[in-house]
Coordinates of C-alpha atoms in Angstrom, one line a residue:
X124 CA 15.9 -22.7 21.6
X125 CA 13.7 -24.0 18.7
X126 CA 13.2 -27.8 17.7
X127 CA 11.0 -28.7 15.5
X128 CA 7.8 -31.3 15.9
X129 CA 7.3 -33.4 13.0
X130 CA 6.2 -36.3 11.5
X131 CA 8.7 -36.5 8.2
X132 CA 5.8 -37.3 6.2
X133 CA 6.8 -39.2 2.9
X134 CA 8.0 -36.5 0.5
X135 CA 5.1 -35.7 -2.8
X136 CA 5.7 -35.3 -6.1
X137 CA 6.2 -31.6 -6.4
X138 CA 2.9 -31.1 -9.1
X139 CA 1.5 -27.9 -8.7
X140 CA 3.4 -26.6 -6.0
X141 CA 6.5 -24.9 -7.5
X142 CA 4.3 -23.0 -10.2
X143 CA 1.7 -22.1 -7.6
X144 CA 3.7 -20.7 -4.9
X145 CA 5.6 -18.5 -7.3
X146 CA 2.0 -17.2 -8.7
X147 CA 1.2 -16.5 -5.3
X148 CA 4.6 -14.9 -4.7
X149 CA 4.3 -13.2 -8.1
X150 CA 0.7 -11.7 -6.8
X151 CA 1.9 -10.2 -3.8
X152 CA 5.1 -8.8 -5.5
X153 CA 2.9 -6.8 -7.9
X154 CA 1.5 -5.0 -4.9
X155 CA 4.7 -2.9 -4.4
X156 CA 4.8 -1.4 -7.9
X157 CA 1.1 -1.2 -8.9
X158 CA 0.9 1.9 -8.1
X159 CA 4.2 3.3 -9.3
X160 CA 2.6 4.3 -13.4
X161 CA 0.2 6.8 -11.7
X162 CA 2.4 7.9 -8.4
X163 CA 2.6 11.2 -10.5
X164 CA -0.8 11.7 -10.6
X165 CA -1.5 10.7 -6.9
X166 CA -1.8 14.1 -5.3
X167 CA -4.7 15.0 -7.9
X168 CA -6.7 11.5 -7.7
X169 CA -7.0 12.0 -4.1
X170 CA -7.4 15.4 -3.7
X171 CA -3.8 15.8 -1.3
X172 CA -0.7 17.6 -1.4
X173 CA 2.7 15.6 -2.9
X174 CA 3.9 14.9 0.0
X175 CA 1.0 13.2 1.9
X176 CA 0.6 10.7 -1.7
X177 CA 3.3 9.1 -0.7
X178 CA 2.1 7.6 2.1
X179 CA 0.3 5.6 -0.1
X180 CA 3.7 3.8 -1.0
X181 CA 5.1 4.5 1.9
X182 CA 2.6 2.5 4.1
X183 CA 2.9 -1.0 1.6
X184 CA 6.5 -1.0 2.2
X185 CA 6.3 -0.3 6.2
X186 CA 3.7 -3.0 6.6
X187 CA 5.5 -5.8 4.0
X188 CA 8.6 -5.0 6.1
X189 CA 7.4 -5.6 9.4
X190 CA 5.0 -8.5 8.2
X191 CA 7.7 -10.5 6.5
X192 CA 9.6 -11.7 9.9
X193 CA 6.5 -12.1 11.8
X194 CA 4.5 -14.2 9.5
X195 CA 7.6 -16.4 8.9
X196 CA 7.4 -17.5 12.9
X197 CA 3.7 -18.1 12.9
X198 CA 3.8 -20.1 10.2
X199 CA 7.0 -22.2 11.4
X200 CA 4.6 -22.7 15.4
X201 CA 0.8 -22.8 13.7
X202 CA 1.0 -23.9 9.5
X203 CA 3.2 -22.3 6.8
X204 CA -0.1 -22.6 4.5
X205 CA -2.5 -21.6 6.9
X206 CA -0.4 -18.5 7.3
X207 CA 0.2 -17.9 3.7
X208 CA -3.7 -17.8 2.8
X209 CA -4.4 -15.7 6.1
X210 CA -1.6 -12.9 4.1
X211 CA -3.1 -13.4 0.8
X212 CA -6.3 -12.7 2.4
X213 CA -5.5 -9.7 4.0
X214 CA -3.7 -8.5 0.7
X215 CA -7.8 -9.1 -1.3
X216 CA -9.0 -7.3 1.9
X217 CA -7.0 -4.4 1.5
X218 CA -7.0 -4.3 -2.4
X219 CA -11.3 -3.7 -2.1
X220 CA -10.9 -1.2 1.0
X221 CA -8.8 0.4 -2.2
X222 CA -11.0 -0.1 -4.8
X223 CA -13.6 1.8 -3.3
X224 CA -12.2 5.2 -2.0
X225 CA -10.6 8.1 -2.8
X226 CA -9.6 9.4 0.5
X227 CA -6.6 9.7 1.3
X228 CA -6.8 8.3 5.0
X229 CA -8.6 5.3 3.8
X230 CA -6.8 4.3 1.0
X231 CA -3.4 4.3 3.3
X232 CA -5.1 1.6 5.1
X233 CA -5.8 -0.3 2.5
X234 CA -2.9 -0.4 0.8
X235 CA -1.0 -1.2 3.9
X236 CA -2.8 -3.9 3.9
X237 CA -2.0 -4.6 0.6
X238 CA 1.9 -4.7 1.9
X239 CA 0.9 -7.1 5.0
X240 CA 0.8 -9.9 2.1
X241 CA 4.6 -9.5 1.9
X242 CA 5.0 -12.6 4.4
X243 CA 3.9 -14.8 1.5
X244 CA 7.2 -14.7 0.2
X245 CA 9.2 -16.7 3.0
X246 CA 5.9 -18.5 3.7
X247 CA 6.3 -19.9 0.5
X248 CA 10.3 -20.8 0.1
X249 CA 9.4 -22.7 3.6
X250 CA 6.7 -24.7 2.1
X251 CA 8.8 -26.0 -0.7
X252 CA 11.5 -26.9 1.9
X253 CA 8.9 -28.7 3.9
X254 CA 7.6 -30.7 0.7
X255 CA 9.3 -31.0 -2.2
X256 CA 12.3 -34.1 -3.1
X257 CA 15.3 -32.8 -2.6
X258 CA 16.1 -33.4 -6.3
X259 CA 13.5 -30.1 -6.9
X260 CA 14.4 -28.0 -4.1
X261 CA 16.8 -25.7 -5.2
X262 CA 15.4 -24.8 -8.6
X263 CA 12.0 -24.2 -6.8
X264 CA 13.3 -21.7 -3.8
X265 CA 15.0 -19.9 -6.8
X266 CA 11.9 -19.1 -8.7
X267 CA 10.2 -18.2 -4.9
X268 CA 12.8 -16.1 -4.2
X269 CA 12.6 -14.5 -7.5
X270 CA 9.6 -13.5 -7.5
X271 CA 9.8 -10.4 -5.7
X272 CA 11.8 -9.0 -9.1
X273 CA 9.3 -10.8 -11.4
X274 CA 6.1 -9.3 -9.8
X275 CA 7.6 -5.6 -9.4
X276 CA 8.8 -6.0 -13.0
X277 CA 5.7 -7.6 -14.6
X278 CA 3.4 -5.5 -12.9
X279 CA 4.7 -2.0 -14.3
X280 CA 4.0 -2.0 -18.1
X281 CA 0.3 -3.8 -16.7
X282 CA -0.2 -1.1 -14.7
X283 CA 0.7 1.5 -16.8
X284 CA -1.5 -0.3 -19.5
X285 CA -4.4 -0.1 -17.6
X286 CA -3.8 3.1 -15.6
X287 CA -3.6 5.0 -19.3
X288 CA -6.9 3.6 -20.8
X289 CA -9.3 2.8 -17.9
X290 CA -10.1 4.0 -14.3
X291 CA -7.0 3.9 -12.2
X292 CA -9.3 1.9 -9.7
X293 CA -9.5 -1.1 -11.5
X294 CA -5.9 -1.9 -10.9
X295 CA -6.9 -2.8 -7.2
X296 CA -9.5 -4.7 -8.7
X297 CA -7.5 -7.0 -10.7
X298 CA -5.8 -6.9 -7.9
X299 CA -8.1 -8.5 -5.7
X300 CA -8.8 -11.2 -8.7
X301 CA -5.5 -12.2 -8.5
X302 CA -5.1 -12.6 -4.6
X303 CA -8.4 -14.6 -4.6
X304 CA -6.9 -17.0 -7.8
X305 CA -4.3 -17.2 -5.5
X306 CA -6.0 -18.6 -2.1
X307 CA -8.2 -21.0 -4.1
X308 CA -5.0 -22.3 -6.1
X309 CA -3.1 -22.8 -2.7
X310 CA -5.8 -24.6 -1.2
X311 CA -6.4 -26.7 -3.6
X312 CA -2.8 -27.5 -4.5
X313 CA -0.1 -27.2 -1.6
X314 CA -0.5 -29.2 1.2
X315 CA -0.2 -27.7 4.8
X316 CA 3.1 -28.9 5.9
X317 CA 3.3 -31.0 9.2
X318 CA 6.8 -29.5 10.4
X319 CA 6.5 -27.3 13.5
X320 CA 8.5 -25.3 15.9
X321 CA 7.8 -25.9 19.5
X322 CA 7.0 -22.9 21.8
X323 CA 4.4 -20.1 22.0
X324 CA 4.2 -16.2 19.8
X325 CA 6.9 -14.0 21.1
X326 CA 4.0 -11.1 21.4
X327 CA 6.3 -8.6 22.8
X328 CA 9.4 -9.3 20.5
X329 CA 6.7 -8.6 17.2
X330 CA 5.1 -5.1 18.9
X331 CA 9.4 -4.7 19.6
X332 CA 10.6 -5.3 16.1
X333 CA 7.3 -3.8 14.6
X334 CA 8.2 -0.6 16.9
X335 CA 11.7 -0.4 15.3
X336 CA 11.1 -1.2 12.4
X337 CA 8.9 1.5 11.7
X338 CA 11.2 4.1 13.6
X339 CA 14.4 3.2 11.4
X340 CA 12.2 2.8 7.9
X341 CA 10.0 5.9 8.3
X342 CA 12.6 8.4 8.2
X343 CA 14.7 6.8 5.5
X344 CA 11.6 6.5 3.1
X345 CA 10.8 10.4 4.6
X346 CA 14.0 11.8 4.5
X347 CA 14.3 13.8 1.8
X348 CA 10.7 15.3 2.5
X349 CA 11.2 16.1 6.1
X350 CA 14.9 16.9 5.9
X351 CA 17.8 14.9 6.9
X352 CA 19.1 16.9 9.2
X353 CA 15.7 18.0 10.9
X354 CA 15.0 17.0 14.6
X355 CA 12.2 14.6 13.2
X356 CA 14.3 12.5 10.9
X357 CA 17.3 12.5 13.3
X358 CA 15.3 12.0 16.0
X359 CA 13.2 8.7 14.9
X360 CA 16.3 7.4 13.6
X361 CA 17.5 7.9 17.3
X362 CA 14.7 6.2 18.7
X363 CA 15.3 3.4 16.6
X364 CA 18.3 2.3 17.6
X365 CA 17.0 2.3 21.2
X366 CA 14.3 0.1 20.6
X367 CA 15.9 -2.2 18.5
X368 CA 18.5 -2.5 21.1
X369 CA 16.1 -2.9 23.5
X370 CA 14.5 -5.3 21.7
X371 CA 17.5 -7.1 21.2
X372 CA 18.4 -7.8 24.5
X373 CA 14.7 -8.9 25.1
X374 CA 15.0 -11.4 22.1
X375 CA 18.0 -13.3 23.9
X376 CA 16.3 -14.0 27.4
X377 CA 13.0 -15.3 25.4
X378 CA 12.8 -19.0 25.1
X379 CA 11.3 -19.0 21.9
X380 CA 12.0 -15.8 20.2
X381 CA 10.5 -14.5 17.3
X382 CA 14.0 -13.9 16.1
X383 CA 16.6 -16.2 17.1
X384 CA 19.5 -13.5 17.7
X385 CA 22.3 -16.3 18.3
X386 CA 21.5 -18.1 14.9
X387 CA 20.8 -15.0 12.8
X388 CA 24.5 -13.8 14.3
X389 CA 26.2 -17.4 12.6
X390 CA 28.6 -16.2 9.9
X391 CA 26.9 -17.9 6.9
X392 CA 23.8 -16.4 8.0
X393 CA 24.8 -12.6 9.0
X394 CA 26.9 -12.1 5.9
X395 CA 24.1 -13.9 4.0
X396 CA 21.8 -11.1 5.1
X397 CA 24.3 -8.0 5.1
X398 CA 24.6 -9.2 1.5
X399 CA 21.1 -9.5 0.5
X400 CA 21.1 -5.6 1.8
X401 CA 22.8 -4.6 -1.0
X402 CA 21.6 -7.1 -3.8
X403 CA 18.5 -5.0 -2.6
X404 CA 20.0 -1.9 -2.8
X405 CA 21.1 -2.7 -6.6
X406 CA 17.7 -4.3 -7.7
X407 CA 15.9 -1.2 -6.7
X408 CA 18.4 1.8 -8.6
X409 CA 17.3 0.1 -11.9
X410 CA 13.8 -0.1 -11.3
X411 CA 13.7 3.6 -10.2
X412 CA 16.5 5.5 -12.9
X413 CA 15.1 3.7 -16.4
X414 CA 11.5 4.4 -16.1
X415 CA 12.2 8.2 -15.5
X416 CA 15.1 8.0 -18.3
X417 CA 12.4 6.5 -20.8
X418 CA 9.8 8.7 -20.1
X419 CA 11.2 12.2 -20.2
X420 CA 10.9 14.2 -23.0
X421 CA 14.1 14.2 -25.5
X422 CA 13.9 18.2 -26.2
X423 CA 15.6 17.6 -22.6
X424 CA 18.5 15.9 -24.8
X425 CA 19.0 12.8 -23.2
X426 CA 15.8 12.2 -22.3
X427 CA 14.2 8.5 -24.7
X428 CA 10.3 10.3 -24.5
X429 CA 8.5 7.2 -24.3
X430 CA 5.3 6.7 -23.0
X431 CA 4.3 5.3 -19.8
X432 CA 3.7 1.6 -21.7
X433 CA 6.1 1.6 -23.8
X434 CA 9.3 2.2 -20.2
X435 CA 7.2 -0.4 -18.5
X436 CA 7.6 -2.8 -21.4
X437 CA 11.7 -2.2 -21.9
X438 CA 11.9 -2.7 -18.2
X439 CA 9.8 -5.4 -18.2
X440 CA 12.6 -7.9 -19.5
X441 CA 14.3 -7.6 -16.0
X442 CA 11.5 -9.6 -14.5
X443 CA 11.2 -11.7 -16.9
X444 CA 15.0 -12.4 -17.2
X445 CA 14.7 -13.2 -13.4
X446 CA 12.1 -15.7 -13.7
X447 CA 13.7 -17.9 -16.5
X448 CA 17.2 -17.7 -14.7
X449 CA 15.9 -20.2 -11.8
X450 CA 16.2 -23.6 -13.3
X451 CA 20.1 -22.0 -14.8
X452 CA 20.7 -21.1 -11.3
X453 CA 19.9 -24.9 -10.2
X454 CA 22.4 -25.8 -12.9
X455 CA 25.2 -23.5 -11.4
X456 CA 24.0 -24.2 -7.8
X457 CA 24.4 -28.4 -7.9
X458 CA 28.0 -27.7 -9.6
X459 CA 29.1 -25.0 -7.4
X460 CA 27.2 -24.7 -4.8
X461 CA 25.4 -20.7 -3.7
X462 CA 28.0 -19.3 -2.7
X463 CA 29.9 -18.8 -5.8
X464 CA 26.6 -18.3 -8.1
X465 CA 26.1 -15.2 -5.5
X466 CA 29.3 -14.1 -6.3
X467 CA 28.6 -14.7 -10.0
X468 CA 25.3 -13.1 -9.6
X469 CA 27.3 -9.9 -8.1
X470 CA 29.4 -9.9 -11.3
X471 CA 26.6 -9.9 -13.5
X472 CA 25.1 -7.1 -11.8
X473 CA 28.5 -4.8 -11.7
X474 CA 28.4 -5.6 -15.7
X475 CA 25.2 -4.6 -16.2
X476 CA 25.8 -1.5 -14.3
X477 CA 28.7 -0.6 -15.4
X478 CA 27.9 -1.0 -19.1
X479 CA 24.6 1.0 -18.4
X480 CA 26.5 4.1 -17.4
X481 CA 27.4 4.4 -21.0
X482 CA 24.2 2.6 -22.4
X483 CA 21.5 5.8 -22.0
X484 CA 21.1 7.1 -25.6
X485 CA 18.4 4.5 -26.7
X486 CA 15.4 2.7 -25.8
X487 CA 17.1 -0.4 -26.7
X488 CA 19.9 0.1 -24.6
X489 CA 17.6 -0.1 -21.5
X490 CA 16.2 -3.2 -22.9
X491 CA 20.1 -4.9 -22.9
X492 CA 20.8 -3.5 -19.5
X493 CA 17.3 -4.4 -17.9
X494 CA 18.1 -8.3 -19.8
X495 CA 21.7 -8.0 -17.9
X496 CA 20.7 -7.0 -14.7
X497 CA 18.0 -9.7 -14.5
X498 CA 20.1 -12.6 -14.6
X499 CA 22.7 -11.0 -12.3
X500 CA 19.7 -10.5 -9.6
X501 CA 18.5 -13.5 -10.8
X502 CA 20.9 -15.5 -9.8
X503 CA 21.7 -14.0 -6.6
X504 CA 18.0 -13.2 -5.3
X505 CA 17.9 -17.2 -5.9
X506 CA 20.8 -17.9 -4.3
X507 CA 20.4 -16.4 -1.0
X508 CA 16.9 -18.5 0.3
X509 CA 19.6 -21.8 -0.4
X510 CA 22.2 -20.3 1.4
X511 CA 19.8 -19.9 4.4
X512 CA 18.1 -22.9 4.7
X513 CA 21.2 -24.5 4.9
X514 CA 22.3 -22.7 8.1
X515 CA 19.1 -23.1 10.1
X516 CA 17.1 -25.3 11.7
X517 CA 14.1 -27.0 9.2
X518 CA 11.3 -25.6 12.0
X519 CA 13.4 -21.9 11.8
X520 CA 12.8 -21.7 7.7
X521 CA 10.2 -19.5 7.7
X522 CA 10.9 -17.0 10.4
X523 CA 14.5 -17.1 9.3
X524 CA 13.7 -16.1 5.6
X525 CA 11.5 -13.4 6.8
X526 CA 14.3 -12.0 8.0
X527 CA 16.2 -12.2 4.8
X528 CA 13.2 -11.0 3.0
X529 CA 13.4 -7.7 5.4
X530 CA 16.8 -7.4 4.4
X531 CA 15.9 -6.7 1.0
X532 CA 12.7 -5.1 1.9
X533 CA 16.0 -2.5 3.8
X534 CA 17.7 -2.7 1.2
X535 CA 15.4 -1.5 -1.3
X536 CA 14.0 1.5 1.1
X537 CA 17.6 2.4 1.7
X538 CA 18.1 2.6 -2.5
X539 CA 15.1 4.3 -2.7
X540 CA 16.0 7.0 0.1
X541 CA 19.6 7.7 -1.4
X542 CA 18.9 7.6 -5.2
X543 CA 16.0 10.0 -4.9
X544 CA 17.9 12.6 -2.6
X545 CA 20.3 12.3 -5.6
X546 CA 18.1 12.3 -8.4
X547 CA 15.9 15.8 -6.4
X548 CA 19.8 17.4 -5.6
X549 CA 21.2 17.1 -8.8
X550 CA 18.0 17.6 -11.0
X551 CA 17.6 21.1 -12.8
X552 CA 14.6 23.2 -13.3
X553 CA 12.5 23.2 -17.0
X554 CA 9.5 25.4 -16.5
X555 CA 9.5 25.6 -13.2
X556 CA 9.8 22.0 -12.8
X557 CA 12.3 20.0 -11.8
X558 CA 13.8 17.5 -14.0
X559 CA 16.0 14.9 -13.2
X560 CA 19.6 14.8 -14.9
X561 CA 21.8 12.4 -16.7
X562 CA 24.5 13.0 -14.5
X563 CA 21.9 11.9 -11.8
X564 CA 21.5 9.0 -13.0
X565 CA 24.7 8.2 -14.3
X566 CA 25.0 8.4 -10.3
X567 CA 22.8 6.7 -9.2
X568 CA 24.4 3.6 -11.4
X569 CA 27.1 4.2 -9.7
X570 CA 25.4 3.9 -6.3
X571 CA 24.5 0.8 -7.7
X572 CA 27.9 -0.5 -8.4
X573 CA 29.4 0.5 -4.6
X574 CA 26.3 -1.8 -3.4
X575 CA 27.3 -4.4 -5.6
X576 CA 31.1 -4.2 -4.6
X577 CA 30.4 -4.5 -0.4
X578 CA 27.8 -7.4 -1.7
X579 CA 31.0 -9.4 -3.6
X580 CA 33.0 -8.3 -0.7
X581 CA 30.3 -10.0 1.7
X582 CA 29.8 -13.1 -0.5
X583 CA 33.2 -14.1 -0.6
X584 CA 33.6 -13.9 3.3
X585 CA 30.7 -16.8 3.6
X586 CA 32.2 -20.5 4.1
X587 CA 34.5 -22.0 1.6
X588 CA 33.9 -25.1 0.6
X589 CA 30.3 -26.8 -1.2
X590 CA 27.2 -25.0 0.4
X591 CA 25.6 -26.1 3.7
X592 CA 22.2 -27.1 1.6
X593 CA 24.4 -29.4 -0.5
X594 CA 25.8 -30.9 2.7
X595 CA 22.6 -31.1 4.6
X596 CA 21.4 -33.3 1.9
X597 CA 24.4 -35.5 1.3
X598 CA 24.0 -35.6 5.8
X599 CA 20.6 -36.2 5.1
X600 CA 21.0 -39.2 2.8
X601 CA 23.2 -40.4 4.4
X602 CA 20.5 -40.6 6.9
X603 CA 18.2 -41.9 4.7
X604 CA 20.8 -44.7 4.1
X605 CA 21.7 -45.7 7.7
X606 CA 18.0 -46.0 8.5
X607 CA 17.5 -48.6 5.1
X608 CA 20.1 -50.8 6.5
X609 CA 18.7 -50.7 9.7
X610 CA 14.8 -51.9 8.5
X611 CA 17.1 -54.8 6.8
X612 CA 18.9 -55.8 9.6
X613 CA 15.5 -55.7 11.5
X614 CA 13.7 -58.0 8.9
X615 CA 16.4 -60.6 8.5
X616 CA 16.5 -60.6 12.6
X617 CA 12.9 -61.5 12.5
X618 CA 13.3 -64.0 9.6
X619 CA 16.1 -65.6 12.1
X620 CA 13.7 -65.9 14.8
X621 CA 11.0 -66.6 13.1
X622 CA 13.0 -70.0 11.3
X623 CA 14.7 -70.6 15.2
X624 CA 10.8 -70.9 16.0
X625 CA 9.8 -73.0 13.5
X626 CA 13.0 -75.5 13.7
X627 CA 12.3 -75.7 17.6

């Protein structure tokens, strides 16, 4: 069992906090799509077949996935912001290692390095939790949680931008600028928060989840290279149910786990997380159908042929929509609480979706379904960081949104996995290459929409009633209320005596 060890320091003014934490968020977020304007061109640049290029986004999303949970729990036992500038470190380390090299071997490193940075994310929704009035909370952990969305959706007409007119190179160097703004902003604007979790590093439940984690991710981001049927894929996939059960078991006899299995299986939280699966799932289909859509040539007939700046800029909007639907979502959230602005969330999504599968014939088409989909994953990326907080404990926040971070780290990697073993078996050869078709797509939208429906299905199993955040801080000022009337009670007991003393 976890307690926390605090001090309940008097709560700051937020200041720079909010905006700061969501640059840093927005930084690391960047990382998993910086790559994605030149992923084409990979094999050539560093002199390797297709296959072994994508490692080089294969190893980001491996490391963010397995650093997400285990940077939440040492921030939660040893400093949320000491942890979050140790990630944003390693994220400039890695983005030079890049910078530098053209090998292959070398630049996998690097970039899963890059990826290692992905624990900023719940490092940062903890921090707000820690120190901001409750009055900013919510609107703040939206805009954190967001910024997963905003990064990847910012970063792709940037990249492509300077990927088409200077060395591709300098997009780890800018890269390294902006984790380095980022460390210097932190520690000159967010305090290190004073709340702690009692107990030691579960070293042998992070080597456990790294070890399955890597098992069950490898062959779904492989699959379709290796086969899904080979004895490889089948057989790591094997593997990784073993060790995660394994690891399971070891998680429940540990004191202090790195994962607490008994809260993680409360309903509010395990739906919470089943659901941000799919809101993963659904973020990722758009992200992966409209760039290709945009860019391919229209002799193909459906095909918008676009070039690479101009797809990143209409899908830019669905970043951008994200980011400005926070302080809306704090609106809905105080009203309604975040269960039903998931759901509404969900809805969004299923409209945007649906409308899409008709909306293909025009570049501006993808603009109003990229504007559409943002504030539907807008609204539930920011819902689900309230919906957890107000299930765990305050010294679990971290480790316990790492987890939901992974979720959607799954999430995506399973959307990935599926849409492109649809998008390769329904594609048709021009010239000898193979071209992705609108029926393929179409499909993939329709992927989209089944993720979106178990998500609905999911969010309207969680708790009726307001949210638990909402009644942790009506419980808490209450709290705050009981312990006013006490200090008064205390000071007019010591005015008594102190009058009996002076009378006597």
């Amino acid at each position: 069992m976890t307690h926390t060890t605090s001090q309940q320091p008097t709560r700051r003014p937020a200041g720079a906090i909010v905006p700061v934490l969501a640059f840093a968020g927005i930084v690391v977020a960047v990382m998993q799509t910086l790559l994605v304007p030149v992923v084409k061109d990979l094999p050539q640049l560093l002199g390797t077949s297709a296959g072994n290029a994508t490692w080089v986004l294969t190893s980001t999303l491996l490391s963010g996935a397995v650093a997400t949970p285990i940077m939440g729990r040492l921030g939660d036992l040893y400093g949320k912001r000491r942890m979050l500038v140790a990630s944003l470190a390693v994220m400039v380390l890695g983005s030079l290692v890049c910078a530098f090299t053209s090998e292959l071997l070398v630049m996998i490193v690097g970039r899963a390095l890059q990826g290692f940075a992905m624990g900023a994310i719940p490092l940062g929704i903890g921090l707000m939790r820690d120190e901001l009035p409750r009055e900013r909370l919510g609107s703040a952990m939206a805009l954190m949680s967001s910024s997963i969305g905003v990064g990847g959706g910012l970063a792709l007409p940037l990249a492509a931008l300077v990927a088409q007119h200077t060395d591709w190179h300098v997009l780890f160097h800018l890269s390294a600028v902006l984790g380095a703004v980022a460390i210097a902003l932190t520690l000159f604007a967010v305090p290190e928060s004073t709340t702690r979790a009692n107990g030691s590093f579960d070293v042998l439940g992070a080597l456990g989840l790294t070890a399955g984690l890597v098992l069950l991710l490898l062959p779904v981001t492989k699959g379709s290279d290796w086969g899904w049927t080979s004895a490889t894929t089948l057989g790591l996939f094997a593997a990784a149910v073993v060790v995660l059960a394994a690891w399971g078991l070891l998680e429940l006899r540990v004191k202090a786990p790195l994962v607490d299995l008994r809260t993680t299986a409360r309903r509010e939280v395990l739906l919470t997380n089943l659901a941000s699966i799919m809101v993963g799932v659904a973020f990722y289909v758009v992200s992966l159908v409209l760039p290709q859509l945009l860019q391919l040539p229209a002799a193909t007939g459906y095909g918008l042929g676009q070039s690479m700046v101009v797809a990143g800029l209409c899908v830019a909007p669905l970043g951008l929509t994200m980011m400005f639907t926070a302080p809306v979502y704090a609106r809905l959230s105080a009203r309604y609480g975040p269960k039903w602005t998931l759901v509404l969330g969900l809805l969004i999504i299923g409209i945007g979706y649906g409308a899409g599968l008709g909306l293909m014939s025009a570049a501006w088409q993808t603009v109003l379904v990229s504007v559409v989909l943002g504030i539907g994953i807008g609204l539930a990326y920011s819902s689900l960081p309230a919906l957890i907080v107000g299930a765990v404990d305050p010294a679990e926040t971290g480790a316990a949104n790492g987890l939901n971070t992974l979720m959607r780290s799954i999430g995506t990697s399973v959307s990935s996995a599926v849409v492109g073993m649809v998008l390769a078996g329904t594609a048709h050869q021009v010239d000898g290459v193979a071209v992705p078709t609108l029926h393929g797509f179409r499909t993939s939208f329709l992927i989209a929409l089944a993720a979106v429906a178990v998500g609905l299905l999911l969010a309207l199993l969680l708790p009726r009633g307001r949210s638990a955040p909402r009644l942790r801080l009506r419980a808490s000022s209450e709290e705050d209320e009981a312990l006013r009337r006490a200090r008064r009670t205390a000071a007019q007991a010591t005015g008594a005596q102190a009058g009996d003393t002076v009378r006597a």
